Amino acid sequence: MMNDEIKHSYLKTQNSGLKAQNFKKVCVLGLGYIGLPTAAFLANKGYEVRGVDVMQDVVDIINQGKIHIVEPDLNAFVKTAVNNGKLKAFTKPSEADIFIISVPTPFHENGHDIPTPNIEYVINATKSIAPYLKENNMVILESTSPVGTTEKVAETIRELRSDLFPQNNSKFKIQNSKLFIAHCPERVLPGKIMHELVENDRIVGGLTKESTEKVAEFYKTFIKGEVLKTDAKTAELSKLVENSFRDVNIAFANELSIICDKFGIDVWRLRELANRHPRVNILLPGVGVGGHCIAVDPWFIVANAKNEAKLIKTARDVNNYKTEWVIEKIKNEALEFEIENKKKPKIACMGLAFKPDIDDLRESPALHVAKRLTNELDDVVCVEPNISLKTIINSDGPKLELVEIGNALAVSDIVVFLVAHREFKDLEISGKKVLDFCGIAEKKLFKYEVGAKK
Ligand SMILES: NC(=O)c1ccc[n+]([C@@H]2O[C@H](COP(=O)([O-])OP(=O)(O)OC[C@H]3O[C@@H](n4cnc5c(N)ncnc54)[C@H](O)[C@@H]3O)[C@@H](O)[C@H]2O)c1
């Protein structure tokens, strides 16, 4: 069942504009957290959607009207779209009017101080659509991308399809392209994707003014938020800057938590007090910063502006350091327990996802902590209520032991809260050492969240 608010938004946008233009067939490349909701939403709006993913099992699950990720309300959209024949998934693209690229843009773990952006998935997806492109097609890059990537998409197409980039004065110019190529970054929040997909404002930045206009027209057919028009590079940087802003502010909160620990001050209380200032809004400290976006995107700026992006780089370092600091705190606690009790403690790691109430483990600092503890200490169990107990996590490293909440609390000596999942909120814990790195113990987080300013 779609929730009422989403259904309402959906109906309000339902007939706006689709008739006004001739673009009906959409090919979405990459059916993950961004591509699948987008594909399912467009299919529910009447577009004929060909969803493409290189993973055969993803394609098979979607064609059964099911989903392979956890996201509220998404299953209803996918089921309806597949049953109506509007959404079909394949491992290869085919001809369409609009191509949306929503493939991963991770970074290269090159062992250097500054990871570098990996746009290979974007380039491969672009190559895969090149044979099917026709004059007047739109090519929209939704993947979060370093500045200049949309231009690289155009260059890649030009190398394979020079017929779509006629020569002018014996020179190829992107401006002469017969395609409408633009970047439209996605800024949805996992857990609220189906709502934010419609409600959020969107930025459309074309390689030409005409591309911006055409692509903006397309987004206006299905979103309720405002469509803001700019050029491709500004659109690319705006997405990176949004996440860097978050990263810098979280770094401040994380640094504060370490300073408070040094002085024996409760950071949650301090935050509550400081936030009573009318122009102060300190974010929540945690185990670090994770996920596909905030922990990754700032590097896309730093890698290409090493000398200029000093604060952004420092924020990344502070947030990464917080995770190492948490590991050291837990190891010290384990050592103290061992000295006192003449036996090694059993440790329960509560939460593995990169933030509360989702199943996403990408770049998760909590997962990093659990892996390191499992590797370095004897007896560690993990709880992640959003993931099936049968899931094999960390297949290439030490096997993490996933258990139920009750089981973890029954067997452990030290309980470490890493993620403030709702399932942990009302737990009664006694006779154990509790280490709280996400403000959930004693329900502090929830009490303070009510009072904290947005
Ligand atoms: N997840 C989020 O909350 C979020 C929010 C905003 C922006 N983004 C950005 O959106 C992009 C996609 O992220 P995601 O979370 O959906 O990733 P994801 O890993 O969930 O999904 C990407 C999918 O693309 C597929 N894929 C890889 N190469 C492909 C190719 N050549 N052709 C077709 N499919 C291919 C993968 O198999 C995978 O299923 C990234 O750039 C990310 O930074 C993500």
Coordinates of C-alpha atoms and ligand atoms in Angstrom, one line a residue:
M1 CA 0.0 0.0 0.0
M2 CA 1.2 3.5 -0.9
N3 CA 1.0 5.8 2.1
D4 CA -1.7 8.6 1.7
E5 CA 0.8 11.5 1.5
I6 CA 2.7 9.9 -1.3
K7 CA -0.4 8.8 -3.2
H8 CA -1.7 12.4 -2.9
S9 CA 1.6 13.9 -4.3
Y10 CA 1.6 11.3 -7.1
L11 CA -2.0 12.1 -8.1
K12 CA -1.3 15.8 -8.1
T13 CA 1.5 15.4 -10.5
Q14 CA -0.1 12.6 -12.5
N15 CA -1.3 14.4 -15.7
S16 CA 0.9 17.4 -15.6
G17 CA 2.8 17.8 -18.9
L18 CA 3.2 14.3 -20.2
K19 CA 0.8 15.1 -23.1
A20 CA 2.7 18.3 -23.7
Q21 CA 5.7 16.5 -25.1
N22 CA 6.6 13.5 -27.2
F23 CA 9.0 11.8 -25.0
K24 CA 7.4 8.6 -23.8
K25 CA 10.1 5.9 -23.6
V26 CA 12.6 6.1 -20.8
C27 CA 15.6 3.9 -20.3
V28 CA 17.0 4.0 -16.8
L29 CA 20.5 2.6 -16.3
G30 CA 21.3 1.3 -12.9
L31 CA 18.4 -0.1 -10.8
G32 CA 19.7 0.6 -7.3
Y33 CA 18.5 3.0 -4.6
I34 CA 18.1 5.8 -7.1
G35 CA 17.5 4.2 -10.4
L36 CA 14.8 1.8 -9.3
P37 CA 12.6 4.3 -7.5
T38 CA 13.0 6.7 -10.5
A39 CA 12.1 3.9 -13.0
A40 CA 9.1 2.7 -10.9
F41 CA 7.8 6.3 -10.4
L42 CA 8.1 7.2 -14.1
A43 CA 6.3 3.9 -15.0
N44 CA 3.5 4.7 -12.6
K45 CA 3.2 8.1 -14.3
G46 CA 2.6 6.5 -17.7
Y47 CA 6.1 6.4 -19.2
E48 CA 7.2 3.2 -20.8
V49 CA 10.2 2.3 -18.8
R50 CA 13.0 0.0 -19.7
G51 CA 15.1 -0.6 -16.5
V52 CA 18.6 -1.7 -17.2
D53 CA 21.0 -3.3 -14.7
V54 CA 24.1 -5.3 -15.3
M55 CA 23.2 -7.7 -12.4
Q56 CA 20.9 -10.5 -13.8
D57 CA 19.5 -11.3 -10.3
V58 CA 18.4 -7.6 -9.9
V59 CA 16.6 -7.8 -13.2
D60 CA 14.9 -11.1 -12.4
I61 CA 13.7 -9.8 -9.0
I62 CA 12.2 -6.6 -10.5
N63 CA 10.5 -8.5 -13.4
Q64 CA 8.7 -10.5 -10.7
G65 CA 7.3 -7.2 -9.4
K66 CA 9.6 -7.4 -6.3
I67 CA 12.5 -5.3 -5.0
H68 CA 16.0 -6.1 -3.9
I69 CA 16.6 -3.2 -1.6
V70 CA 14.8 -1.9 1.5
E71 CA 12.9 1.3 0.9
P72 CA 9.4 2.2 2.2
D73 CA 6.6 2.2 -0.4
L74 CA 8.9 1.3 -3.2
N75 CA 7.5 -2.3 -3.5
A76 CA 4.0 -1.0 -4.2
F77 CA 5.3 1.3 -7.0
V78 CA 7.3 -1.5 -8.6
K79 CA 4.6 -4.1 -8.3
T80 CA 2.0 -1.8 -10.0
A81 CA 4.4 -0.8 -12.7
V82 CA 5.5 -4.3 -13.5
N83 CA 1.9 -5.6 -13.4
N84 CA 0.8 -2.9 -15.8
G85 CA 3.6 -3.7 -18.2
K86 CA 5.0 -0.2 -17.9
L87 CA 8.3 -1.3 -16.2
K88 CA 10.4 -4.1 -17.7
A89 CA 13.9 -4.8 -16.6
F90 CA 16.8 -6.0 -18.9
T91 CA 20.5 -6.4 -18.7
K92 CA 21.0 -4.3 -21.9
P93 CA 19.6 -1.0 -23.1
S94 CA 17.5 -0.4 -26.2
E95 CA 16.1 2.6 -28.1
A96 CA 14.3 5.2 -26.0
D97 CA 13.5 8.9 -26.0
I98 CA 15.2 9.6 -22.7
F99 CA 18.2 7.8 -21.1
I100 CA 18.8 8.3 -17.4
I101 CA 22.1 7.2 -15.9
S102 CA 22.0 6.4 -12.2
V103 CA 24.9 4.0 -11.8
P104 CA 27.4 4.1 -8.9
T105 CA 30.2 6.7 -8.6
P106 CA 32.5 5.4 -5.9
F107 CA 36.1 6.4 -5.3
H108 CA 39.3 4.5 -6.0
E109 CA 40.7 3.2 -2.7
N110 CA 44.3 3.9 -4.0
G111 CA 46.0 3.9 -0.6
H112 CA 46.8 7.6 -1.0
D113 CA 45.8 10.4 1.3
I114 CA 43.1 11.6 -1.1
P115 CA 40.9 9.0 -2.8
T116 CA 40.1 9.7 -6.5
P117 CA 36.7 9.6 -8.1
N118 CA 35.8 6.5 -10.1
I119 CA 33.6 7.4 -13.0
E120 CA 34.1 4.1 -14.9
Y121 CA 30.5 3.0 -14.3
V122 CA 29.2 6.2 -15.8
I123 CA 31.4 5.9 -18.8
N124 CA 30.5 2.2 -19.3
A125 CA 26.8 3.0 -19.0
T126 CA 27.3 5.8 -21.6
K127 CA 29.1 3.4 -24.0
S128 CA 26.2 0.9 -23.6
I129 CA 23.6 3.4 -24.7
A130 CA 25.6 4.9 -27.6
P131 CA 24.5 2.4 -30.3
Y132 CA 20.8 3.1 -29.5
L133 CA 20.9 7.0 -29.4
K134 CA 18.9 8.9 -31.9
E135 CA 18.6 12.6 -32.8
N136 CA 16.7 14.6 -30.1
N137 CA 17.2 12.0 -27.4
M138 CA 17.8 13.2 -23.9
V139 CA 20.8 11.8 -21.9
I140 CA 20.5 12.7 -18.3
L141 CA 23.3 11.9 -15.8
E142 CA 21.7 11.5 -12.3
S143 CA 24.8 9.9 -10.7
T144 CA 26.6 12.2 -8.3
S145 CA 29.6 13.3 -10.3
P146 CA 32.9 15.2 -10.2
V147 CA 32.8 18.5 -12.1
G148 CA 33.3 17.9 -15.8
T149 CA 31.7 14.4 -15.9
T150 CA 28.7 15.4 -18.0
E151 CA 31.1 16.8 -20.5
K152 CA 32.9 13.4 -20.4
V153 CA 29.6 11.7 -21.1
A154 CA 29.2 13.8 -24.2
E155 CA 32.8 13.2 -25.3
T156 CA 32.3 9.4 -24.8
I157 CA 29.2 9.5 -27.0
R158 CA 31.0 11.6 -29.6
E159 CA 33.8 9.1 -29.9
L160 CA 31.4 6.4 -30.7
R161 CA 28.7 8.4 -32.5
S162 CA 30.2 11.3 -34.3
D163 CA 27.1 11.4 -36.5
L164 CA 25.3 12.9 -33.5
F165 CA 28.0 15.7 -33.2
P166 CA 28.2 17.4 -36.6
Q167 CA 31.4 19.2 -37.4
N168 CA 31.5 23.0 -37.5
N169 CA 34.5 24.7 -39.1
S170 CA 36.2 21.3 -39.1
K171 CA 35.8 21.1 -35.3
F172 CA 33.5 19.0 -33.1
K173 CA 31.6 21.1 -30.6
I174 CA 29.4 19.8 -27.9
Q175 CA 27.1 22.8 -28.7
N176 CA 26.4 21.2 -32.1
S177 CA 25.1 18.0 -30.6
K178 CA 21.8 16.6 -31.8
L179 CA 21.2 15.3 -28.2
F180 CA 20.0 17.1 -25.1
I181 CA 22.7 16.2 -22.5
A182 CA 22.3 17.4 -18.9
H183 CA 23.1 16.6 -15.3
C184 CA 20.3 16.4 -12.8
P185 CA 21.7 15.3 -9.4
E186 CA 19.5 13.3 -7.0
R187 CA 19.3 14.5 -3.4
V188 CA 16.8 12.1 -1.9
L189 CA 17.1 10.7 1.6
P190 CA 17.1 6.9 1.9
G191 CA 14.1 5.8 3.9
K192 CA 12.0 8.7 2.3
I193 CA 12.9 8.3 -1.3
M194 CA 9.4 7.9 -2.7
H195 CA 8.3 11.0 -1.0
E196 CA 11.4 13.1 -1.7
L197 CA 11.5 12.0 -5.4
V198 CA 8.4 14.1 -6.0
E199 CA 8.7 16.8 -3.4
N200 CA 12.3 17.9 -3.6
D201 CA 13.5 20.8 -5.8
R202 CA 15.7 19.6 -8.6
I203 CA 18.7 21.2 -10.3
V204 CA 19.0 20.7 -14.0
G205 CA 22.3 21.7 -15.7
G206 CA 22.6 21.2 -19.4
L207 CA 25.6 21.3 -21.6
T208 CA 23.7 23.8 -23.7
K209 CA 20.8 26.1 -22.8
E210 CA 18.5 24.1 -25.0
S211 CA 19.4 20.9 -23.2
T212 CA 18.7 22.6 -19.8
E213 CA 15.3 23.7 -21.1
K214 CA 14.3 20.3 -22.6
V215 CA 15.5 18.2 -19.6
A216 CA 13.8 20.7 -17.1
E217 CA 10.6 20.3 -19.1
F218 CA 10.8 16.5 -18.6
Y219 CA 11.3 16.8 -14.8
K220 CA 8.4 19.1 -14.5
T221 CA 6.1 16.3 -15.8
F222 CA 6.7 14.3 -12.6
I223 CA 8.0 16.4 -9.7
K224 CA 6.2 18.8 -7.5
G225 CA 9.3 20.6 -6.3
E226 CA 10.8 23.5 -8.2
V227 CA 13.1 22.7 -11.2
L228 CA 16.1 25.1 -11.0
K229 CA 18.0 25.6 -14.2
T230 CA 21.8 26.1 -14.5
D231 CA 24.8 24.8 -16.5
A232 CA 26.2 21.2 -16.1
K233 CA 29.3 22.2 -14.1
T234 CA 27.3 24.2 -11.6
A235 CA 24.8 21.4 -11.2
E236 CA 27.6 18.9 -10.6
L237 CA 29.3 21.1 -8.0
S238 CA 26.1 22.0 -6.2
K239 CA 25.4 18.4 -5.4
L240 CA 29.0 17.9 -4.1
V241 CA 28.8 21.0 -2.1
E242 CA 25.5 20.0 -0.4
N243 CA 27.1 16.8 0.9
S244 CA 30.3 18.6 1.8
F245 CA 28.3 21.1 3.9
R246 CA 26.8 18.2 5.8
D247 CA 30.2 16.5 6.2
V248 CA 31.9 19.7 7.6
N249 CA 29.1 20.2 10.1
I250 CA 29.0 16.6 11.2
A251 CA 32.8 16.9 11.6
F252 CA 32.3 19.8 14.0
A253 CA 29.9 17.6 16.1
N254 CA 32.3 14.7 16.1
E255 CA 35.2 16.8 17.1
L256 CA 33.2 18.2 19.9
S257 CA 32.3 14.7 21.2
I258 CA 36.1 13.9 21.4
I259 CA 36.8 17.2 23.2
C260 CA 33.9 16.6 25.6
D261 CA 35.3 13.1 26.4
K262 CA 38.6 14.6 27.2
F263 CA 37.0 17.0 29.7
G264 CA 34.5 14.4 31.1
I265 CA 31.5 16.4 29.7
D266 CA 28.3 14.9 28.4
V267 CA 28.3 15.9 24.7
W268 CA 24.5 15.3 24.4
R269 CA 23.8 17.7 27.2
L270 CA 26.3 20.2 25.9
R271 CA 24.7 20.1 22.5
E272 CA 21.3 20.7 23.9
L273 CA 22.5 23.7 25.8
A274 CA 24.5 25.3 23.0
N275 CA 21.6 24.7 20.6
R276 CA 19.5 27.0 22.7
H277 CA 21.4 29.9 21.1
P278 CA 19.2 31.3 18.4
R279 CA 21.8 31.0 15.6
V280 CA 23.5 27.7 16.7
N281 CA 22.6 24.3 15.4
I282 CA 25.1 21.6 16.3
L283 CA 24.4 18.3 14.5
L284 CA 24.5 14.9 16.2
P285 CA 27.9 13.3 16.7
G286 CA 28.2 9.6 15.8
V287 CA 30.6 6.9 15.0
G288 CA 31.8 8.7 11.9
V289 CA 30.2 9.4 8.5
G290 CA 29.1 6.7 6.1
G291 CA 27.0 6.0 3.1
H292 CA 27.3 6.4 -0.6
C293 CA 27.1 10.2 -0.5
I294 CA 28.4 12.2 2.4
A295 CA 31.5 10.0 3.0
V296 CA 32.3 10.0 -0.7
D297 CA 31.3 13.2 -2.5
P298 CA 33.6 15.6 -0.6
W299 CA 36.5 13.7 -2.0
F300 CA 35.3 14.5 -5.5
I301 CA 36.0 18.1 -4.7
V302 CA 39.2 17.6 -2.8
A303 CA 40.7 15.3 -5.5
N304 CA 40.3 18.1 -8.1
A305 CA 41.0 21.1 -5.9
K306 CA 43.7 19.9 -3.5
N307 CA 45.1 23.3 -2.6
E308 CA 41.7 25.1 -2.3
A309 CA 39.5 22.6 -0.5
K310 CA 41.4 22.7 2.9
L311 CA 38.4 22.7 5.2
I312 CA 36.5 20.0 3.2
K313 CA 39.6 17.8 3.4
T314 CA 40.0 18.4 7.2
A315 CA 36.3 17.5 7.8
R316 CA 36.8 14.2 6.0
D317 CA 39.9 13.5 8.1
V318 CA 38.1 14.4 11.4
N319 CA 35.1 12.2 10.5
N320 CA 37.4 9.3 9.6
Y321 CA 39.4 9.8 12.8
K322 CA 36.2 9.6 14.9
T323 CA 35.7 6.0 13.8
E324 CA 39.3 5.1 14.8
W325 CA 38.8 6.9 18.1
V326 CA 35.6 4.8 18.8
I327 CA 37.5 1.6 18.1
E328 CA 40.3 2.6 20.5
K329 CA 37.7 3.5 23.2
I330 CA 36.0 0.1 22.9
K331 CA 39.4 -1.8 23.0
N332 CA 40.4 0.1 26.1
E333 CA 37.1 -0.8 27.8
A334 CA 37.6 -4.4 26.8
L335 CA 41.1 -4.3 28.3
E336 CA 39.9 -2.8 31.6
F337 CA 37.2 -5.5 31.8
E338 CA 39.7 -8.2 31.2
I339 CA 42.0 -6.9 34.0
E340 CA 39.1 -6.5 36.4
N341 CA 37.4 -9.8 35.6
K342 CA 40.3 -12.0 34.6
K343 CA 38.5 -13.0 31.4
K344 CA 37.9 -11.4 28.0
P345 CA 34.6 -9.7 27.6
K346 CA 31.9 -10.5 25.0
I347 CA 31.1 -7.4 23.1
A348 CA 27.8 -6.7 21.3
C349 CA 28.0 -4.2 18.5
M350 CA 24.5 -2.7 18.1
G351 CA 23.9 -1.5 14.6
L352 CA 25.9 -1.9 11.4
A353 CA 24.2 0.3 8.9
F354 CA 25.5 3.8 8.1
K355 CA 22.6 5.5 9.7
P356 CA 19.4 4.7 11.7
D357 CA 16.6 2.6 10.3
I358 CA 18.0 1.5 7.0
D359 CA 19.8 -1.6 5.7
D360 CA 22.5 0.2 3.8
L361 CA 26.0 -0.8 4.8
R362 CA 28.0 1.2 2.2
E363 CA 30.9 3.1 3.7
S364 CA 29.4 2.4 7.1
P365 CA 31.6 3.4 10.0
A366 CA 29.6 1.1 12.3
L367 CA 30.4 -1.8 10.0
H368 CA 34.1 -0.7 10.0
V369 CA 34.1 -0.8 13.8
A370 CA 32.4 -4.2 14.0
K371 CA 34.9 -5.6 11.4
R372 CA 37.9 -4.3 13.3
L373 CA 36.7 -5.5 16.7
T374 CA 35.9 -9.0 15.2
N375 CA 39.3 -9.1 13.8
E376 CA 41.2 -7.9 16.8
L377 CA 39.2 -9.1 19.8
D378 CA 38.0 -12.6 20.6
D379 CA 34.3 -12.5 21.2
V380 CA 32.1 -10.1 19.3
V381 CA 28.5 -10.4 18.2
C382 CA 26.7 -7.9 16.0
V383 CA 23.0 -6.8 15.8
E384 CA 21.5 -5.2 12.7
P385 CA 17.7 -5.4 12.9
N386 CA 17.3 -4.2 9.2
I387 CA 19.3 -7.2 7.8
S388 CA 18.4 -10.9 7.7
L389 CA 20.4 -13.0 10.1
K390 CA 21.4 -15.2 7.2
T391 CA 23.1 -12.4 5.4
I392 CA 26.8 -12.9 4.9
I393 CA 28.4 -9.6 5.7
N394 CA 32.0 -8.9 4.9
S395 CA 32.6 -12.0 2.8
D396 CA 36.2 -11.1 2.1
G397 CA 37.1 -10.5 5.8
P398 CA 36.4 -11.9 9.2
K399 CA 32.9 -13.4 9.4
L400 CA 30.6 -11.2 11.5
E401 CA 28.3 -13.1 13.8
L402 CA 24.8 -11.6 13.4
V403 CA 22.4 -12.3 16.2
E404 CA 19.0 -11.1 17.5
I405 CA 18.9 -8.2 20.0
G406 CA 17.8 -10.4 22.9
N407 CA 20.5 -12.9 22.2
A408 CA 23.2 -10.1 22.0
L409 CA 22.1 -8.6 25.3
A410 CA 21.9 -12.0 27.0
V411 CA 25.5 -13.0 26.1
S412 CA 27.4 -9.8 26.2
D413 CA 29.4 -8.0 28.9
I414 CA 29.9 -4.8 27.0
V415 CA 27.1 -3.3 24.8
V416 CA 28.2 -0.8 22.2
F417 CA 25.6 1.3 20.6
L418 CA 26.9 2.3 17.1
V419 CA 23.7 3.2 15.3
A420 CA 20.5 4.7 16.8
H421 CA 18.0 2.2 15.2
R422 CA 14.4 2.5 16.5
E423 CA 14.6 -1.1 17.7
F424 CA 17.2 -0.1 20.3
K425 CA 15.2 2.8 21.7
D426 CA 13.4 1.2 24.6
L427 CA 15.9 -1.5 25.6
E428 CA 16.3 -2.0 29.3
I429 CA 19.9 -2.9 30.0
S430 CA 21.3 -3.6 33.4
G431 CA 24.5 -5.2 34.8
K432 CA 26.5 -4.5 31.7
K433 CA 28.9 -1.8 30.6
V434 CA 27.1 0.3 28.0
L435 CA 29.1 2.4 25.5
D436 CA 27.0 4.9 23.7
F437 CA 28.4 6.5 20.6
C438 CA 25.1 7.5 19.0
G439 CA 23.2 9.0 22.0
I440 CA 20.7 6.2 22.3
A441 CA 21.4 4.9 25.8
E442 CA 19.2 6.3 28.4
K443 CA 17.1 7.5 25.4
K444 CA 19.0 10.7 25.4
L445 CA 19.0 11.1 21.6
F446 CA 15.2 11.0 21.4
K447 CA 14.7 13.3 24.3
Y448 CA 17.1 15.9 23.0
E449 CA 15.9 15.5 19.4
V450 CA 12.5 16.8 20.3
G451 CA 13.9 19.9 21.8
A452 CA 16.7 20.5 19.2
K453 CA 16.2 23.0 16.6
K454 CA 16.0 21.9 12.9
Ligands
LIG1 N1 21.6 6.1 -2.5 C1 21.4 7.4 -2.3 O1 20.8 7.8 -1.3 C2 21.8 8.5 -3.3 C3 21.3 9.8 -3.1 C4 21.7 10.7 -4.0 C5 22.5 10.4 -5.1 N2 23.0 9.1 -5.2 C6 23.9 8.8 -6.3 O2 23.2 8.1 -7.3 C7 24.0 7.2 -8.0 C8 23.5 5.8 -7.9 O3 23.5 5.4 -6.5 P1 22.7 4.2 -5.9 O4 22.6 4.4 -4.5 O5 21.4 4.0 -6.7 O6 23.7 3.0 -6.3 P2 23.3 1.4 -6.2 O7 24.6 0.8 -6.1 O8 22.2 1.2 -5.3 O9 22.8 1.1 -7.7 C9 23.5 1.2 -8.8 C10 23.1 0.1 -9.8 O10 23.8 0.3 -11.0 C11 24.1 -1.0 -11.6 N3 25.1 -0.8 -12.6 C12 26.4 -0.6 -12.5 N4 26.9 -0.4 -13.8 C13 25.9 -0.4 -14.6 C14 25.8 -0.2 -16.1 N5 26.9 0.0 -16.8 N6 24.6 -0.3 -16.6 C15 23.5 -0.6 -15.9 N7 23.5 -0.7 -14.5 C16 24.7 -0.7 -13.9 C17 24.6 -1.8 -10.4 O11 24.5 -3.2 -10.7 C18 23.6 -1.3 -9.3 O12 22.4 -2.2 -9.2 C19 25.4 7.4 -7.3 O13 26.2 8.3 -8.1 C20 25.1 8.0 -6.0 O14 26.2 8.7 -5.5 C21 22.7 8.2 -4.3

